[in-house]
Coordinates of N, CA and C and ligand atoms in Angstrom, one line a residue:
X1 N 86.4 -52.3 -1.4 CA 85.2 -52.1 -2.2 C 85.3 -50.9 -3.1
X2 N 85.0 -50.7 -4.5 CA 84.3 -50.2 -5.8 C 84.2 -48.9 -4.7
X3 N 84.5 -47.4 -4.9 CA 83.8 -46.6 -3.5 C 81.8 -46.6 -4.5
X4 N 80.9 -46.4 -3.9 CA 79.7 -46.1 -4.5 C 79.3 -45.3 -5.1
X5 N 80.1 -44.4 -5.1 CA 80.0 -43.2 -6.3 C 80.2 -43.4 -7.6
X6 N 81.2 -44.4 -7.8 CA 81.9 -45.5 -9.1 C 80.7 -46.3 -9.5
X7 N 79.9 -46.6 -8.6 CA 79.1 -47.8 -9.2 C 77.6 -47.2 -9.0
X8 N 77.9 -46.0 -8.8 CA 75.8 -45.5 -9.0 C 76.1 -44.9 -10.9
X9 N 77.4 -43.9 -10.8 CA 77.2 -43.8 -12.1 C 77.3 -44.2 -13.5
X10 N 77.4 -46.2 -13.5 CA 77.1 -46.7 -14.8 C 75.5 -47.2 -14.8
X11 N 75.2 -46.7 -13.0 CA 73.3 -47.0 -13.4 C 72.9 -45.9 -13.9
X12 N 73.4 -44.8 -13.1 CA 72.7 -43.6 -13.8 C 73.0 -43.5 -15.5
X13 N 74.5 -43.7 -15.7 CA 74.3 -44.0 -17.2 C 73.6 -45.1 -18.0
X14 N 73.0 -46.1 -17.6 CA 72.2 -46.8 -18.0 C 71.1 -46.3 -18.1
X15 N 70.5 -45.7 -17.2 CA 69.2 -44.8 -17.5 C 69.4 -43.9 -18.1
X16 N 70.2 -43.1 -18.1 CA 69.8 -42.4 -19.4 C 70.1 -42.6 -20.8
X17 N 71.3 -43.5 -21.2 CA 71.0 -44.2 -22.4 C 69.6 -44.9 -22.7
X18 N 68.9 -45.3 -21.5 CA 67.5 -46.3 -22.1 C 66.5 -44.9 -22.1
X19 N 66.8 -43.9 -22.0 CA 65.5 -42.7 -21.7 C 65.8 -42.3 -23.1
X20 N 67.2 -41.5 -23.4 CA 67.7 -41.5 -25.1 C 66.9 -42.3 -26.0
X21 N 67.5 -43.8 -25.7 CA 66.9 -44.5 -26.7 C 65.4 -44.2 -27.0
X22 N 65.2 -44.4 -26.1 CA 63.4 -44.7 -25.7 C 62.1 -43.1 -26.3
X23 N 63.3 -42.1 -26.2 CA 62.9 -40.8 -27.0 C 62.4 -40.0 -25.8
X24 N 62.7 -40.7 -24.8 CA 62.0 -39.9 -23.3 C 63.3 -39.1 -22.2
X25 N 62.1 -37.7 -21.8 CA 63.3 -36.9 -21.3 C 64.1 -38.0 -19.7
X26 N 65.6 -37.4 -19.8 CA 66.4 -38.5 -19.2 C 65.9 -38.0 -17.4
X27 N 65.1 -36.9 -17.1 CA 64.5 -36.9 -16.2 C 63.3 -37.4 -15.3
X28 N 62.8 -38.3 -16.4 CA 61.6 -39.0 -16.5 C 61.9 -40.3 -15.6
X29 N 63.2 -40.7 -14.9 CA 63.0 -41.4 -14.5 C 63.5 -41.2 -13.1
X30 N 63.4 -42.0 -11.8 CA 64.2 -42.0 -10.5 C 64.3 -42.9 -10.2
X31 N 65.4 -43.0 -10.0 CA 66.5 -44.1 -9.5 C 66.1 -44.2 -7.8
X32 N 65.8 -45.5 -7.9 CA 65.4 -45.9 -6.7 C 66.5 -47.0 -6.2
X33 N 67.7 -46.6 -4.8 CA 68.7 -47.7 -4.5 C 68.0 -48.5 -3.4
X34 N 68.2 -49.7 -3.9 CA 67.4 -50.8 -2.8 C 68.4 -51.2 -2.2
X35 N 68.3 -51.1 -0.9 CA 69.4 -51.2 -0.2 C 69.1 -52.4 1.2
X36 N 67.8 -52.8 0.4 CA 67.9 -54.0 1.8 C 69.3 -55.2 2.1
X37 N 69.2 -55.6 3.4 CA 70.3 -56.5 3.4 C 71.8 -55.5 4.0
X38 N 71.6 -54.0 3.0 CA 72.5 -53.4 3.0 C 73.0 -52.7 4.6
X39 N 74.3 -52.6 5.1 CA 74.6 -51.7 6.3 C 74.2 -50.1 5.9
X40 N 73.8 -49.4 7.3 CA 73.5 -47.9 7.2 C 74.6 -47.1 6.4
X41 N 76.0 -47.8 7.1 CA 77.1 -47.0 5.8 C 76.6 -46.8 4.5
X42 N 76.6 -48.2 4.4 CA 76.2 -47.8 2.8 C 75.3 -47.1 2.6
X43 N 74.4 -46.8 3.3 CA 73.4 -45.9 2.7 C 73.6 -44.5 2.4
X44 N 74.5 -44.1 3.7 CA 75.4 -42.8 3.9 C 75.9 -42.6 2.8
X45 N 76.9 -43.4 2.3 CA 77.8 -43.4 1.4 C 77.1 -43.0 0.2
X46 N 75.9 -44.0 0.0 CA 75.4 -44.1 -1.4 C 74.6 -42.0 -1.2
X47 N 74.5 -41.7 0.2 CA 73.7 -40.6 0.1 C 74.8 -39.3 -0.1
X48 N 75.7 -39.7 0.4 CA 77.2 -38.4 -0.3 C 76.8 -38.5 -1.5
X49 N 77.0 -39.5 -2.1 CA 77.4 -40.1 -3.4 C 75.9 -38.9 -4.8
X50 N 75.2 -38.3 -3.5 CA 73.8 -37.6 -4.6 C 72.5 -38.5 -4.1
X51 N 72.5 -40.1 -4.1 CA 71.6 -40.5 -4.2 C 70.4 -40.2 -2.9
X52 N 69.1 -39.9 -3.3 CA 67.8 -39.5 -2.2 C 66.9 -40.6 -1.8
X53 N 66.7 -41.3 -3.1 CA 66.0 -42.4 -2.7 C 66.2 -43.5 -2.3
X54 N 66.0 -44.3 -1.5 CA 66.0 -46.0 -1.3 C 65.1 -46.7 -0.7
X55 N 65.0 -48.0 -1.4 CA 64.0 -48.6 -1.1 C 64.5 -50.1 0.1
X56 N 63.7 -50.2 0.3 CA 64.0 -51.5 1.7 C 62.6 -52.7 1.6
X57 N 63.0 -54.0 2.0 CA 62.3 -55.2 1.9 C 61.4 -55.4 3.4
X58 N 62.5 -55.4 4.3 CA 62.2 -56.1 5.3 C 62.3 -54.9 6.6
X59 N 61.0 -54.9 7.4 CA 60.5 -54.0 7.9 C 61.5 -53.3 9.0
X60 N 61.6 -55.3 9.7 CA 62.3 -54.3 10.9 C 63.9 -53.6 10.8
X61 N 64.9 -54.3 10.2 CA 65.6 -53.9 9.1 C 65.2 -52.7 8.6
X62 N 64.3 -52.1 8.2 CA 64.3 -50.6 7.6 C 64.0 -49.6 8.7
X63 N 63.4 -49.9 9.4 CA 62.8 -49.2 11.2 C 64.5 -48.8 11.8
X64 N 65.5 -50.0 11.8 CA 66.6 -50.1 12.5 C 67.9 -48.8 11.6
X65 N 67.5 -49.0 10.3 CA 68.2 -48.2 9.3 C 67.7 -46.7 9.7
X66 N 66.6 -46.3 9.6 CA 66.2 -45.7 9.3 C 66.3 -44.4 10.4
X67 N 66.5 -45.2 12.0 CA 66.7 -44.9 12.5 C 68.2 -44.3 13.2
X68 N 69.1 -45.6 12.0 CA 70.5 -44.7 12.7 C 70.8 -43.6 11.9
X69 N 69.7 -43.4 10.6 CA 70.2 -42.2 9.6 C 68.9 -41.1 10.1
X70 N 68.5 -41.2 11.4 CA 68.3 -40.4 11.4 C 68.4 -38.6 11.2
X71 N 69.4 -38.4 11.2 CA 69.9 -37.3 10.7 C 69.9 -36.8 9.6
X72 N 69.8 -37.7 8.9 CA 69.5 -37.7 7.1 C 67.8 -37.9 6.9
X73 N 67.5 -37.5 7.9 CA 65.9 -38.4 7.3 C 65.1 -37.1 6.7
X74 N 65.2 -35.4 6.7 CA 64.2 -34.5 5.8 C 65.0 -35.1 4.4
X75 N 66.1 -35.7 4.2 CA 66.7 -35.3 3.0 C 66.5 -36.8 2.4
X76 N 66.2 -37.6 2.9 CA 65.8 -39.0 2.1 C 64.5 -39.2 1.9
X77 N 64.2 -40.2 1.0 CA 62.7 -40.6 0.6 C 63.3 -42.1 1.1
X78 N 62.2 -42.9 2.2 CA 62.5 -44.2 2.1 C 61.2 -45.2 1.9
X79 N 61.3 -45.7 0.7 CA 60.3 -46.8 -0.1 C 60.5 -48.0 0.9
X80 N 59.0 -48.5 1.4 CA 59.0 -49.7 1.3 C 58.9 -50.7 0.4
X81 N 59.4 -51.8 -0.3 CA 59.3 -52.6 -1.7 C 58.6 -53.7 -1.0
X82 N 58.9 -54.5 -0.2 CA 59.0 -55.7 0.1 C 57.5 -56.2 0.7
X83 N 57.1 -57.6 0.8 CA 56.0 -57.6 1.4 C 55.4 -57.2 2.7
X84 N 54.0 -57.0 2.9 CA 53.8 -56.4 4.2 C 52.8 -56.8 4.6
X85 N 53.2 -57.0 5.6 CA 52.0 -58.4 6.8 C 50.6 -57.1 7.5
X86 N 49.7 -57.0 7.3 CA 48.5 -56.0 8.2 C 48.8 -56.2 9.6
X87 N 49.9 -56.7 10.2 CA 50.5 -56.7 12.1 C 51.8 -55.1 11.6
X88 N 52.1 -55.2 10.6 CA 53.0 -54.2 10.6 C 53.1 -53.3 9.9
X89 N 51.4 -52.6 9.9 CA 51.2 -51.4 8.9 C 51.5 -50.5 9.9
X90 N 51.6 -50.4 11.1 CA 51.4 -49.1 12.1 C 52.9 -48.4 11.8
X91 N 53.8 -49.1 12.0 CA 55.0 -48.2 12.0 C 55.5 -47.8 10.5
X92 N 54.7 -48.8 9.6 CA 55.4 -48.3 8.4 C 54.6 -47.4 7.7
X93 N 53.7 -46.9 8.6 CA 52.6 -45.7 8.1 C 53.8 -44.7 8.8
X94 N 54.0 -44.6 9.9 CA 55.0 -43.5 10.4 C 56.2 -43.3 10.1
X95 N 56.9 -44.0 9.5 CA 57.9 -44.3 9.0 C 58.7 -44.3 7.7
X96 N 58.0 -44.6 7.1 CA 58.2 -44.7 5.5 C 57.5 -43.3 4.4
X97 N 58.1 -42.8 3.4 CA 57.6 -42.1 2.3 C 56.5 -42.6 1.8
X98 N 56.8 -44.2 0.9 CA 56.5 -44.2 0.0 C 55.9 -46.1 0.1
X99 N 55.0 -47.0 0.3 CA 54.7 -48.7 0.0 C 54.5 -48.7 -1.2
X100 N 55.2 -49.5 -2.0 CA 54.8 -50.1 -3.6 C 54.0 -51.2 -3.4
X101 N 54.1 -51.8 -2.5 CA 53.6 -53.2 -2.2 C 52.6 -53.5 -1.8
X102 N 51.6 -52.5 -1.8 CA 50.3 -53.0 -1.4 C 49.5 -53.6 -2.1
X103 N 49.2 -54.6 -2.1 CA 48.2 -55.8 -2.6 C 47.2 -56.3 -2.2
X104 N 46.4 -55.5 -1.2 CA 44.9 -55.9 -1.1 C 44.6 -54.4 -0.3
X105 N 42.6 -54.4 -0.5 CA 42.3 -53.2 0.1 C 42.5 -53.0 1.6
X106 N 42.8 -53.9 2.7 CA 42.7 -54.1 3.6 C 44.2 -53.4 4.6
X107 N 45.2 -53.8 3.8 CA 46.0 -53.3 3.8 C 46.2 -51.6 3.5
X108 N 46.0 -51.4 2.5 CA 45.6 -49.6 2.1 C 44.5 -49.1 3.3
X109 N 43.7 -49.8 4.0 CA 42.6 -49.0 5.0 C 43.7 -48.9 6.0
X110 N 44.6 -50.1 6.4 CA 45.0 -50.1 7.7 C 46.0 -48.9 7.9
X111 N 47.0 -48.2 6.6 CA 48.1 -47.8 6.3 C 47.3 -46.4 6.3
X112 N 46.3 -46.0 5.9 CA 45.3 -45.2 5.8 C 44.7 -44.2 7.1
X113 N 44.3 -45.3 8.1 CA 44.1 -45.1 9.1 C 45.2 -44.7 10.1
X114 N 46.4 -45.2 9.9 CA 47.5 -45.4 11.1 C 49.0 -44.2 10.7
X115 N 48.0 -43.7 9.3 CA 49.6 -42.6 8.9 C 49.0 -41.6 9.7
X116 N 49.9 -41.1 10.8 CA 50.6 -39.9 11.5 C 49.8 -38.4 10.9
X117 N 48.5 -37.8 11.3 CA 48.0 -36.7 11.3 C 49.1 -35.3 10.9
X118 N 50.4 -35.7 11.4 CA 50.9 -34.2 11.5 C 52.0 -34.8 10.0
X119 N 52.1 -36.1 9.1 CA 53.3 -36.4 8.2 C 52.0 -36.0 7.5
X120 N 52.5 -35.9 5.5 CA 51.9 -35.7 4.3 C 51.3 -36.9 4.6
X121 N 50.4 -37.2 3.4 CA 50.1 -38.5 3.0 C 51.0 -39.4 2.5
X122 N 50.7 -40.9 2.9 CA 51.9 -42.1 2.4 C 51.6 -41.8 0.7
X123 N 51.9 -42.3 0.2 CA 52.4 -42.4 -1.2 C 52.5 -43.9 -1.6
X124 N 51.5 -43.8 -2.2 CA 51.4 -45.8 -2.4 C 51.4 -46.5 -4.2
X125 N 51.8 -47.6 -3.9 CA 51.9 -47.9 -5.3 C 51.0 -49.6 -4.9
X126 N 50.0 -49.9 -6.0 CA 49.7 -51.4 -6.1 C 50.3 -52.4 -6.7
X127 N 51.0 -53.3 -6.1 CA 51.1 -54.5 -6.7 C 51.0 -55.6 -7.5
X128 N 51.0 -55.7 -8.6 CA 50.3 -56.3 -9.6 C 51.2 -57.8 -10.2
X129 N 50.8 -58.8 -10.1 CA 50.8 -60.0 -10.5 C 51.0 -59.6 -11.9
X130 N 51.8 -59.1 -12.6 CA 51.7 -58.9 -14.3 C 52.7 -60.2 -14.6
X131 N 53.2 -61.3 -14.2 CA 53.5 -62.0 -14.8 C 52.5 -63.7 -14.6
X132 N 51.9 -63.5 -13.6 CA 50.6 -64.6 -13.4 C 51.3 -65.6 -12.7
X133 N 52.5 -65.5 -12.4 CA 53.1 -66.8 -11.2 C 52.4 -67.0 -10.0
X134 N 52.2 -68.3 -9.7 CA 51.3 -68.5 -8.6 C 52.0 -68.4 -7.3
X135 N 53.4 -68.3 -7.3 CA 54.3 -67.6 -6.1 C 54.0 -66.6 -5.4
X136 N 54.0 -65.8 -6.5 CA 54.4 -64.2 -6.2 C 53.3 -63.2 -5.9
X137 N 53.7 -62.3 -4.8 CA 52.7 -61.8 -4.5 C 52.0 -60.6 -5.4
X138 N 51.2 -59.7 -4.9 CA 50.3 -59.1 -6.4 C 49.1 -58.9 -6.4
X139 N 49.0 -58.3 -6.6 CA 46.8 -58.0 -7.0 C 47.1 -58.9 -8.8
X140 N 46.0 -59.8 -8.8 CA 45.7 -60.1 -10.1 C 45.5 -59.0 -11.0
X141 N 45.9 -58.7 -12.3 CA 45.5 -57.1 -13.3 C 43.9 -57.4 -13.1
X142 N 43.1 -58.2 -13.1 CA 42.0 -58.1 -13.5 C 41.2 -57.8 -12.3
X143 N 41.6 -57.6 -10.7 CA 41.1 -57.1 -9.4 C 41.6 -55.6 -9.6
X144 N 42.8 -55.5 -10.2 CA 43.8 -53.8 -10.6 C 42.8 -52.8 -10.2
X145 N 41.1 -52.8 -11.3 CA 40.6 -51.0 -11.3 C 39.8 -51.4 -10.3
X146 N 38.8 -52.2 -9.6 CA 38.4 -51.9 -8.4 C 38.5 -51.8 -7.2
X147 N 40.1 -52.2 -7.1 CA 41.0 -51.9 -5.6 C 41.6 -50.8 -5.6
X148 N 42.0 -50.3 -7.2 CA 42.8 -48.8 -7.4 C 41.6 -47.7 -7.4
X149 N 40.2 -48.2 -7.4 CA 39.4 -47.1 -7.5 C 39.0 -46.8 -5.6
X150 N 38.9 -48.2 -5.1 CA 38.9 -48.0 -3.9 C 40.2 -47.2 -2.8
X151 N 41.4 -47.7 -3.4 CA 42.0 -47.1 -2.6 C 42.5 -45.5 -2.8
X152 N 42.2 -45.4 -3.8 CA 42.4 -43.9 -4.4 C 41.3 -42.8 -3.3
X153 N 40.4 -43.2 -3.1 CA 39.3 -42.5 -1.8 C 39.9 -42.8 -0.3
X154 N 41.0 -43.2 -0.1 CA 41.3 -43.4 1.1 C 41.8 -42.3 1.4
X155 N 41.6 -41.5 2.3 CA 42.2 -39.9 2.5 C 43.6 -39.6 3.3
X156 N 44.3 -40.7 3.6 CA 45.2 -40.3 4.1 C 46.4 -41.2 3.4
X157 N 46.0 -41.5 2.1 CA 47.0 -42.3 1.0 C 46.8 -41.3 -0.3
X158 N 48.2 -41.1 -1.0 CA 48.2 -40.9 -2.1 C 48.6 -42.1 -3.0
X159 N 47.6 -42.1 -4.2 CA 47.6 -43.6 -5.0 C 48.3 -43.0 -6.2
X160 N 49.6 -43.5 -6.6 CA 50.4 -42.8 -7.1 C 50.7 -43.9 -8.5
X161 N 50.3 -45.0 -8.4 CA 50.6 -46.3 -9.5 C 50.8 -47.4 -9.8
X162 N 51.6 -48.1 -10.0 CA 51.9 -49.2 -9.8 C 53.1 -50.2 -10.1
X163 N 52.9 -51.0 -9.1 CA 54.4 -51.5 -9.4 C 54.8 -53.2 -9.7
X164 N 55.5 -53.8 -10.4 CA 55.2 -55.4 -10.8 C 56.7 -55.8 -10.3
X165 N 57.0 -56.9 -10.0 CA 58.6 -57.3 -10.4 C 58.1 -58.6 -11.1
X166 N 58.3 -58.5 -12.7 CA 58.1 -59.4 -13.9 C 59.2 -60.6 -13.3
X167 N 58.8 -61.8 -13.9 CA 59.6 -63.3 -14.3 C 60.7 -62.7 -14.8
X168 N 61.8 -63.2 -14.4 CA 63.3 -62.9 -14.8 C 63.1 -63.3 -16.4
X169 N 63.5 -62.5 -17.9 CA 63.5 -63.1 -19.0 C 65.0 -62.7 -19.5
X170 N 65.2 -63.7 -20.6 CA 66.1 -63.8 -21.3 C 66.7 -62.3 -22.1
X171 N 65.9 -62.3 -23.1 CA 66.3 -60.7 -23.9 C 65.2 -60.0 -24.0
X172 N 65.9 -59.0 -24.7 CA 65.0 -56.8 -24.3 C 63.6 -57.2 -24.9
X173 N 63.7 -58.5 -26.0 CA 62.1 -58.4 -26.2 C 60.9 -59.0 -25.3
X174 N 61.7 -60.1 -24.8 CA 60.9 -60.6 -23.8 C 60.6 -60.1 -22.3
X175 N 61.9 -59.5 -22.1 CA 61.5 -58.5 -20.9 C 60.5 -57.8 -21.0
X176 N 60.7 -57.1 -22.2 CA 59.6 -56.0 -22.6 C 58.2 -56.0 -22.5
X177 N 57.9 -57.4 -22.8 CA 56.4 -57.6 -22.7 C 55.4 -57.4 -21.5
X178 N 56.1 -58.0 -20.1 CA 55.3 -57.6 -18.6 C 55.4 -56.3 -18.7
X179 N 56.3 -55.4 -18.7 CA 56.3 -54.1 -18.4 C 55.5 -53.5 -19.4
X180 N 55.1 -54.0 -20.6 CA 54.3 -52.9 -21.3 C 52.9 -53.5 -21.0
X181 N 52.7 -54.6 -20.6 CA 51.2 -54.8 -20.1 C 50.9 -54.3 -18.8
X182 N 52.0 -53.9 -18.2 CA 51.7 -52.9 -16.6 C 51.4 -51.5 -16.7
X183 N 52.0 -51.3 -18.0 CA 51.8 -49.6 -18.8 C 50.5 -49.6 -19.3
X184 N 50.2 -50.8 -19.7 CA 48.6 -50.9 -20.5 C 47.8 -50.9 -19.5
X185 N 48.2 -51.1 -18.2 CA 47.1 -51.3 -17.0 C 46.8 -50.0 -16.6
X186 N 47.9 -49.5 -16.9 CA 47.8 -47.8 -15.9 C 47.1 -47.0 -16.6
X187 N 47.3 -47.1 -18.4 CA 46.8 -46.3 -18.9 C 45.1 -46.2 -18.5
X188 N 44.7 -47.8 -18.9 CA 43.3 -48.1 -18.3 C 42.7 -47.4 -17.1
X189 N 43.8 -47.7 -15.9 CA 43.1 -47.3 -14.9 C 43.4 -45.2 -15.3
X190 N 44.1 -44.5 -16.0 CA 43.6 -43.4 -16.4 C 42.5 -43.0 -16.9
X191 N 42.2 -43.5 -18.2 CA 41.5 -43.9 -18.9 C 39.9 -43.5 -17.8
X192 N 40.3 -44.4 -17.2 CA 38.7 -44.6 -15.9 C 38.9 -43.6 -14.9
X193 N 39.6 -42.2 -15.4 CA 39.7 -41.3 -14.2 C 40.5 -41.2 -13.3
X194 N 41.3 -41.7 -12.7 CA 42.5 -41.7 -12.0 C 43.5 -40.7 -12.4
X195 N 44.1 -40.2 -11.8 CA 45.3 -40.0 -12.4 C 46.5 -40.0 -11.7
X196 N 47.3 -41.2 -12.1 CA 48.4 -41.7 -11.6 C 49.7 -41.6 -12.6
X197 N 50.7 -41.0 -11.8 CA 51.9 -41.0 -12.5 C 53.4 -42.0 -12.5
X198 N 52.9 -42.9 -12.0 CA 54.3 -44.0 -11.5 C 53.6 -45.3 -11.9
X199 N 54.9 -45.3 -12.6 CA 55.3 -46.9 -13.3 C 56.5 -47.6 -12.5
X200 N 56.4 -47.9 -11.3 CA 57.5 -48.8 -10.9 C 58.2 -50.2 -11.0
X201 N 58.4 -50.2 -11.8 CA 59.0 -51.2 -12.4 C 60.6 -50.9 -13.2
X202 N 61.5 -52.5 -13.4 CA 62.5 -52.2 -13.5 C 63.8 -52.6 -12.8
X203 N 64.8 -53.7 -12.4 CA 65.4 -53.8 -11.6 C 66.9 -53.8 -12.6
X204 N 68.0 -54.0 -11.5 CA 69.3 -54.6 -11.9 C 69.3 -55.1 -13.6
X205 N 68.4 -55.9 -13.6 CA 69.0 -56.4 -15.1 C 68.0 -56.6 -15.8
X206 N 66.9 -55.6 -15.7 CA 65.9 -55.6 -16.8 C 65.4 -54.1 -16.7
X207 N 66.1 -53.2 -16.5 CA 65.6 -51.8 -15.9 C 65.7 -51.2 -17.8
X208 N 66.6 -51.3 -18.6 CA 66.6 -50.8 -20.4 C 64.9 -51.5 -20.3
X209 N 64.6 -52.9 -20.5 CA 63.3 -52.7 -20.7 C 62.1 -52.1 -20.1
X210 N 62.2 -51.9 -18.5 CA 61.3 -51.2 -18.2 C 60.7 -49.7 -18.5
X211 N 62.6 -49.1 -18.9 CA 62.7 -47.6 -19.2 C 61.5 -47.6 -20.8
X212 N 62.2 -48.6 -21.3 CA 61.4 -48.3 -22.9 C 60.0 -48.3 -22.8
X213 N 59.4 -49.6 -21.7 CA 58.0 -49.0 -21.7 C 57.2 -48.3 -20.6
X214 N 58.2 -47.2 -20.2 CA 57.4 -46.5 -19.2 C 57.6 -46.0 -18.0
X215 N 58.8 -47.2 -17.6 CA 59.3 -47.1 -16.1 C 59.4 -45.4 -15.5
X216 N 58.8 -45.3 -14.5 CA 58.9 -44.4 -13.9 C 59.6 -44.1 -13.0
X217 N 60.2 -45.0 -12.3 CA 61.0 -45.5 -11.0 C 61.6 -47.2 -11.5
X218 N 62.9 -47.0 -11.0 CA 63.5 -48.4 -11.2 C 64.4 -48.6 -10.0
X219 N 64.0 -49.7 -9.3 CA 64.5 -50.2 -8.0 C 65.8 -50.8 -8.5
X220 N 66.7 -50.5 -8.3 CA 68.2 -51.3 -8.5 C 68.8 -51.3 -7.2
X221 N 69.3 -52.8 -6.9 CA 70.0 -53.3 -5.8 C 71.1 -53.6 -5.8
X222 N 71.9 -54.6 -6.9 CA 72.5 -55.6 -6.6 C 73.9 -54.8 -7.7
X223 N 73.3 -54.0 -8.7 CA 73.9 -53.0 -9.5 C 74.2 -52.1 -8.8
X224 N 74.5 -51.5 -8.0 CA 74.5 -50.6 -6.9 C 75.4 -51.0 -5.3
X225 N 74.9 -51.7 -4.8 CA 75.6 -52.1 -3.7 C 76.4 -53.7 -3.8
X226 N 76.4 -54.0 -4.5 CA 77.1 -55.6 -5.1 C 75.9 -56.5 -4.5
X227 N 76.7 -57.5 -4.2 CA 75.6 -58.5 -3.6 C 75.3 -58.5 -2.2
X228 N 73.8 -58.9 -2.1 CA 73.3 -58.7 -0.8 C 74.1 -59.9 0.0
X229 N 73.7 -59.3 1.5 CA 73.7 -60.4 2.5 C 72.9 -61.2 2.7
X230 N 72.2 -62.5 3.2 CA 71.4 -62.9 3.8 C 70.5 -62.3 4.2
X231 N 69.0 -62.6 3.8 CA 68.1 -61.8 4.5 C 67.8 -62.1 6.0
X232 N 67.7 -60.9 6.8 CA 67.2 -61.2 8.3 C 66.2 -61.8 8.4
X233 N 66.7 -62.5 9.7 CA 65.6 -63.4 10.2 C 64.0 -62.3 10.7
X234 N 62.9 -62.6 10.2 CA 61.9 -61.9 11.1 C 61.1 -62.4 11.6
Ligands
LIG1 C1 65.6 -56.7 -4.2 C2 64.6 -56.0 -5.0 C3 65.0 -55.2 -6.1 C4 66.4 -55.0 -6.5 O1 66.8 -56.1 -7.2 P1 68.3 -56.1 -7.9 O2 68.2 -57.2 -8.9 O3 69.3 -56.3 -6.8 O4 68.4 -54.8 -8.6 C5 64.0 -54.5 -6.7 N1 62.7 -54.6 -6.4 C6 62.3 -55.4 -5.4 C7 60.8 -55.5 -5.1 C8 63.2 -56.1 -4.7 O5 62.8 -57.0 -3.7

């Protein structure tokens, strides 16, 4: 295998050619390695290698990781991305930095209530349906400002922005379009008082368009650790 050090820095040079292009400072963005699927090696590896952040899908899978790196855990941030069932907000309030994935209020109360008195606050991102597939999970844009206004008063979450994973498209123009209507959402919910700084969006092979409109954070997996395994059974 490629060692990881080889293959984080044509992402990192990807980001910063799309922050160049885009006119924005090349600091403006963080690289988030999704490493679900992935072994704890790799994480190690990818964490010699510079990288702080990673993101994970599947719960128990990140609980299990998370715990053989424990030794590394003041010096990592670990994102939950993936979906999240309200039976398994308790450990991923104690556990985790950062949920992108929260998609209803119910969820933000439970994660709210169950994060750990003596850790910071979680760090949350809403999930937003910005491409309208009836699959995929998501807060509708048009539910976006009264669930972001609600969960922004929860006192033991910080509401930090929001995150989409767009319909796979063909070229930079069509990509471009979900991610600048998730920029248009954020501005709005500024606009209305908020103030949130994370645009998460961005993966493997649409992260140039997310950078151009906004991306704050871009989850890369497959660019990074090659191809996943099978996801675990849960
Ligand atoms: C798996 C995953 C990624 C990474 O996708 P790649 O195409 O491998 O870069 C990003 N975001 C989410 C939510 C994911 O589930």
């Amino acid at each position: 295998m490629t060692s990881l050090i080889a293959k984080l820095r044509p992402v990192r040079d990807r980001i910063e050619t799309a922050c160049v292009t885009a006119g924005r400072d090349v600091d403006s963005v963080t690289l988030l390695a999704v490493s679900k699927t992935q072994p704890a090696a790799a994480v190690r590896e990818a964490f010699a290698a510079g990288q702080r952040a990673f993101g994970e899908n599947y719960v128990q899978e990140a609980l299990d990781k998370i715990a053989a790196l424990a030794d590394l855990r003041a010096q990592i941030e670990w994102h939950l991305i993936g979906p999240l069932q309200s039976n398994k907000t308790r450990p991923v309030a104690a556990a985790f930095d950062w949920v992108h994935s929260v998609d209803r209020l119910k969820i933000a109360q439970r994660l709210s209530e169950q994060r750990p008195p003596d850790l910071p606050p979680l760090q949350v991102c809403l999930q937003v349906n910005i491409s309208g597939e009836a699959s995929k999970s998501g807060l509708l844009p048009a539910d976006v400002p009264a669930v972001a206004q609600a969960v922004a008063q929860l006192p033991r979450l910080t509401l930090r922005g929001l995150m989409a994973i767009p319909e796979p498209e063909g070229d930079l123009a069509a990509q471009r379009l979900p991610h600048r209507a998730l920029c248009e959402l954020l501005d709005q919910l500024n606009a209305a008082g908020l103030a949130l700084d994370t645009l998460s969006m961005g993966m493997s092979a649409d992260l140039e368009a997310a950078v151009a409109e906004g991306a704050t954070l871009v989850r890369v997996g497959t660019a990074i650790f090659g191809q996943r395994r099978p996801p675990p059974a849960e």
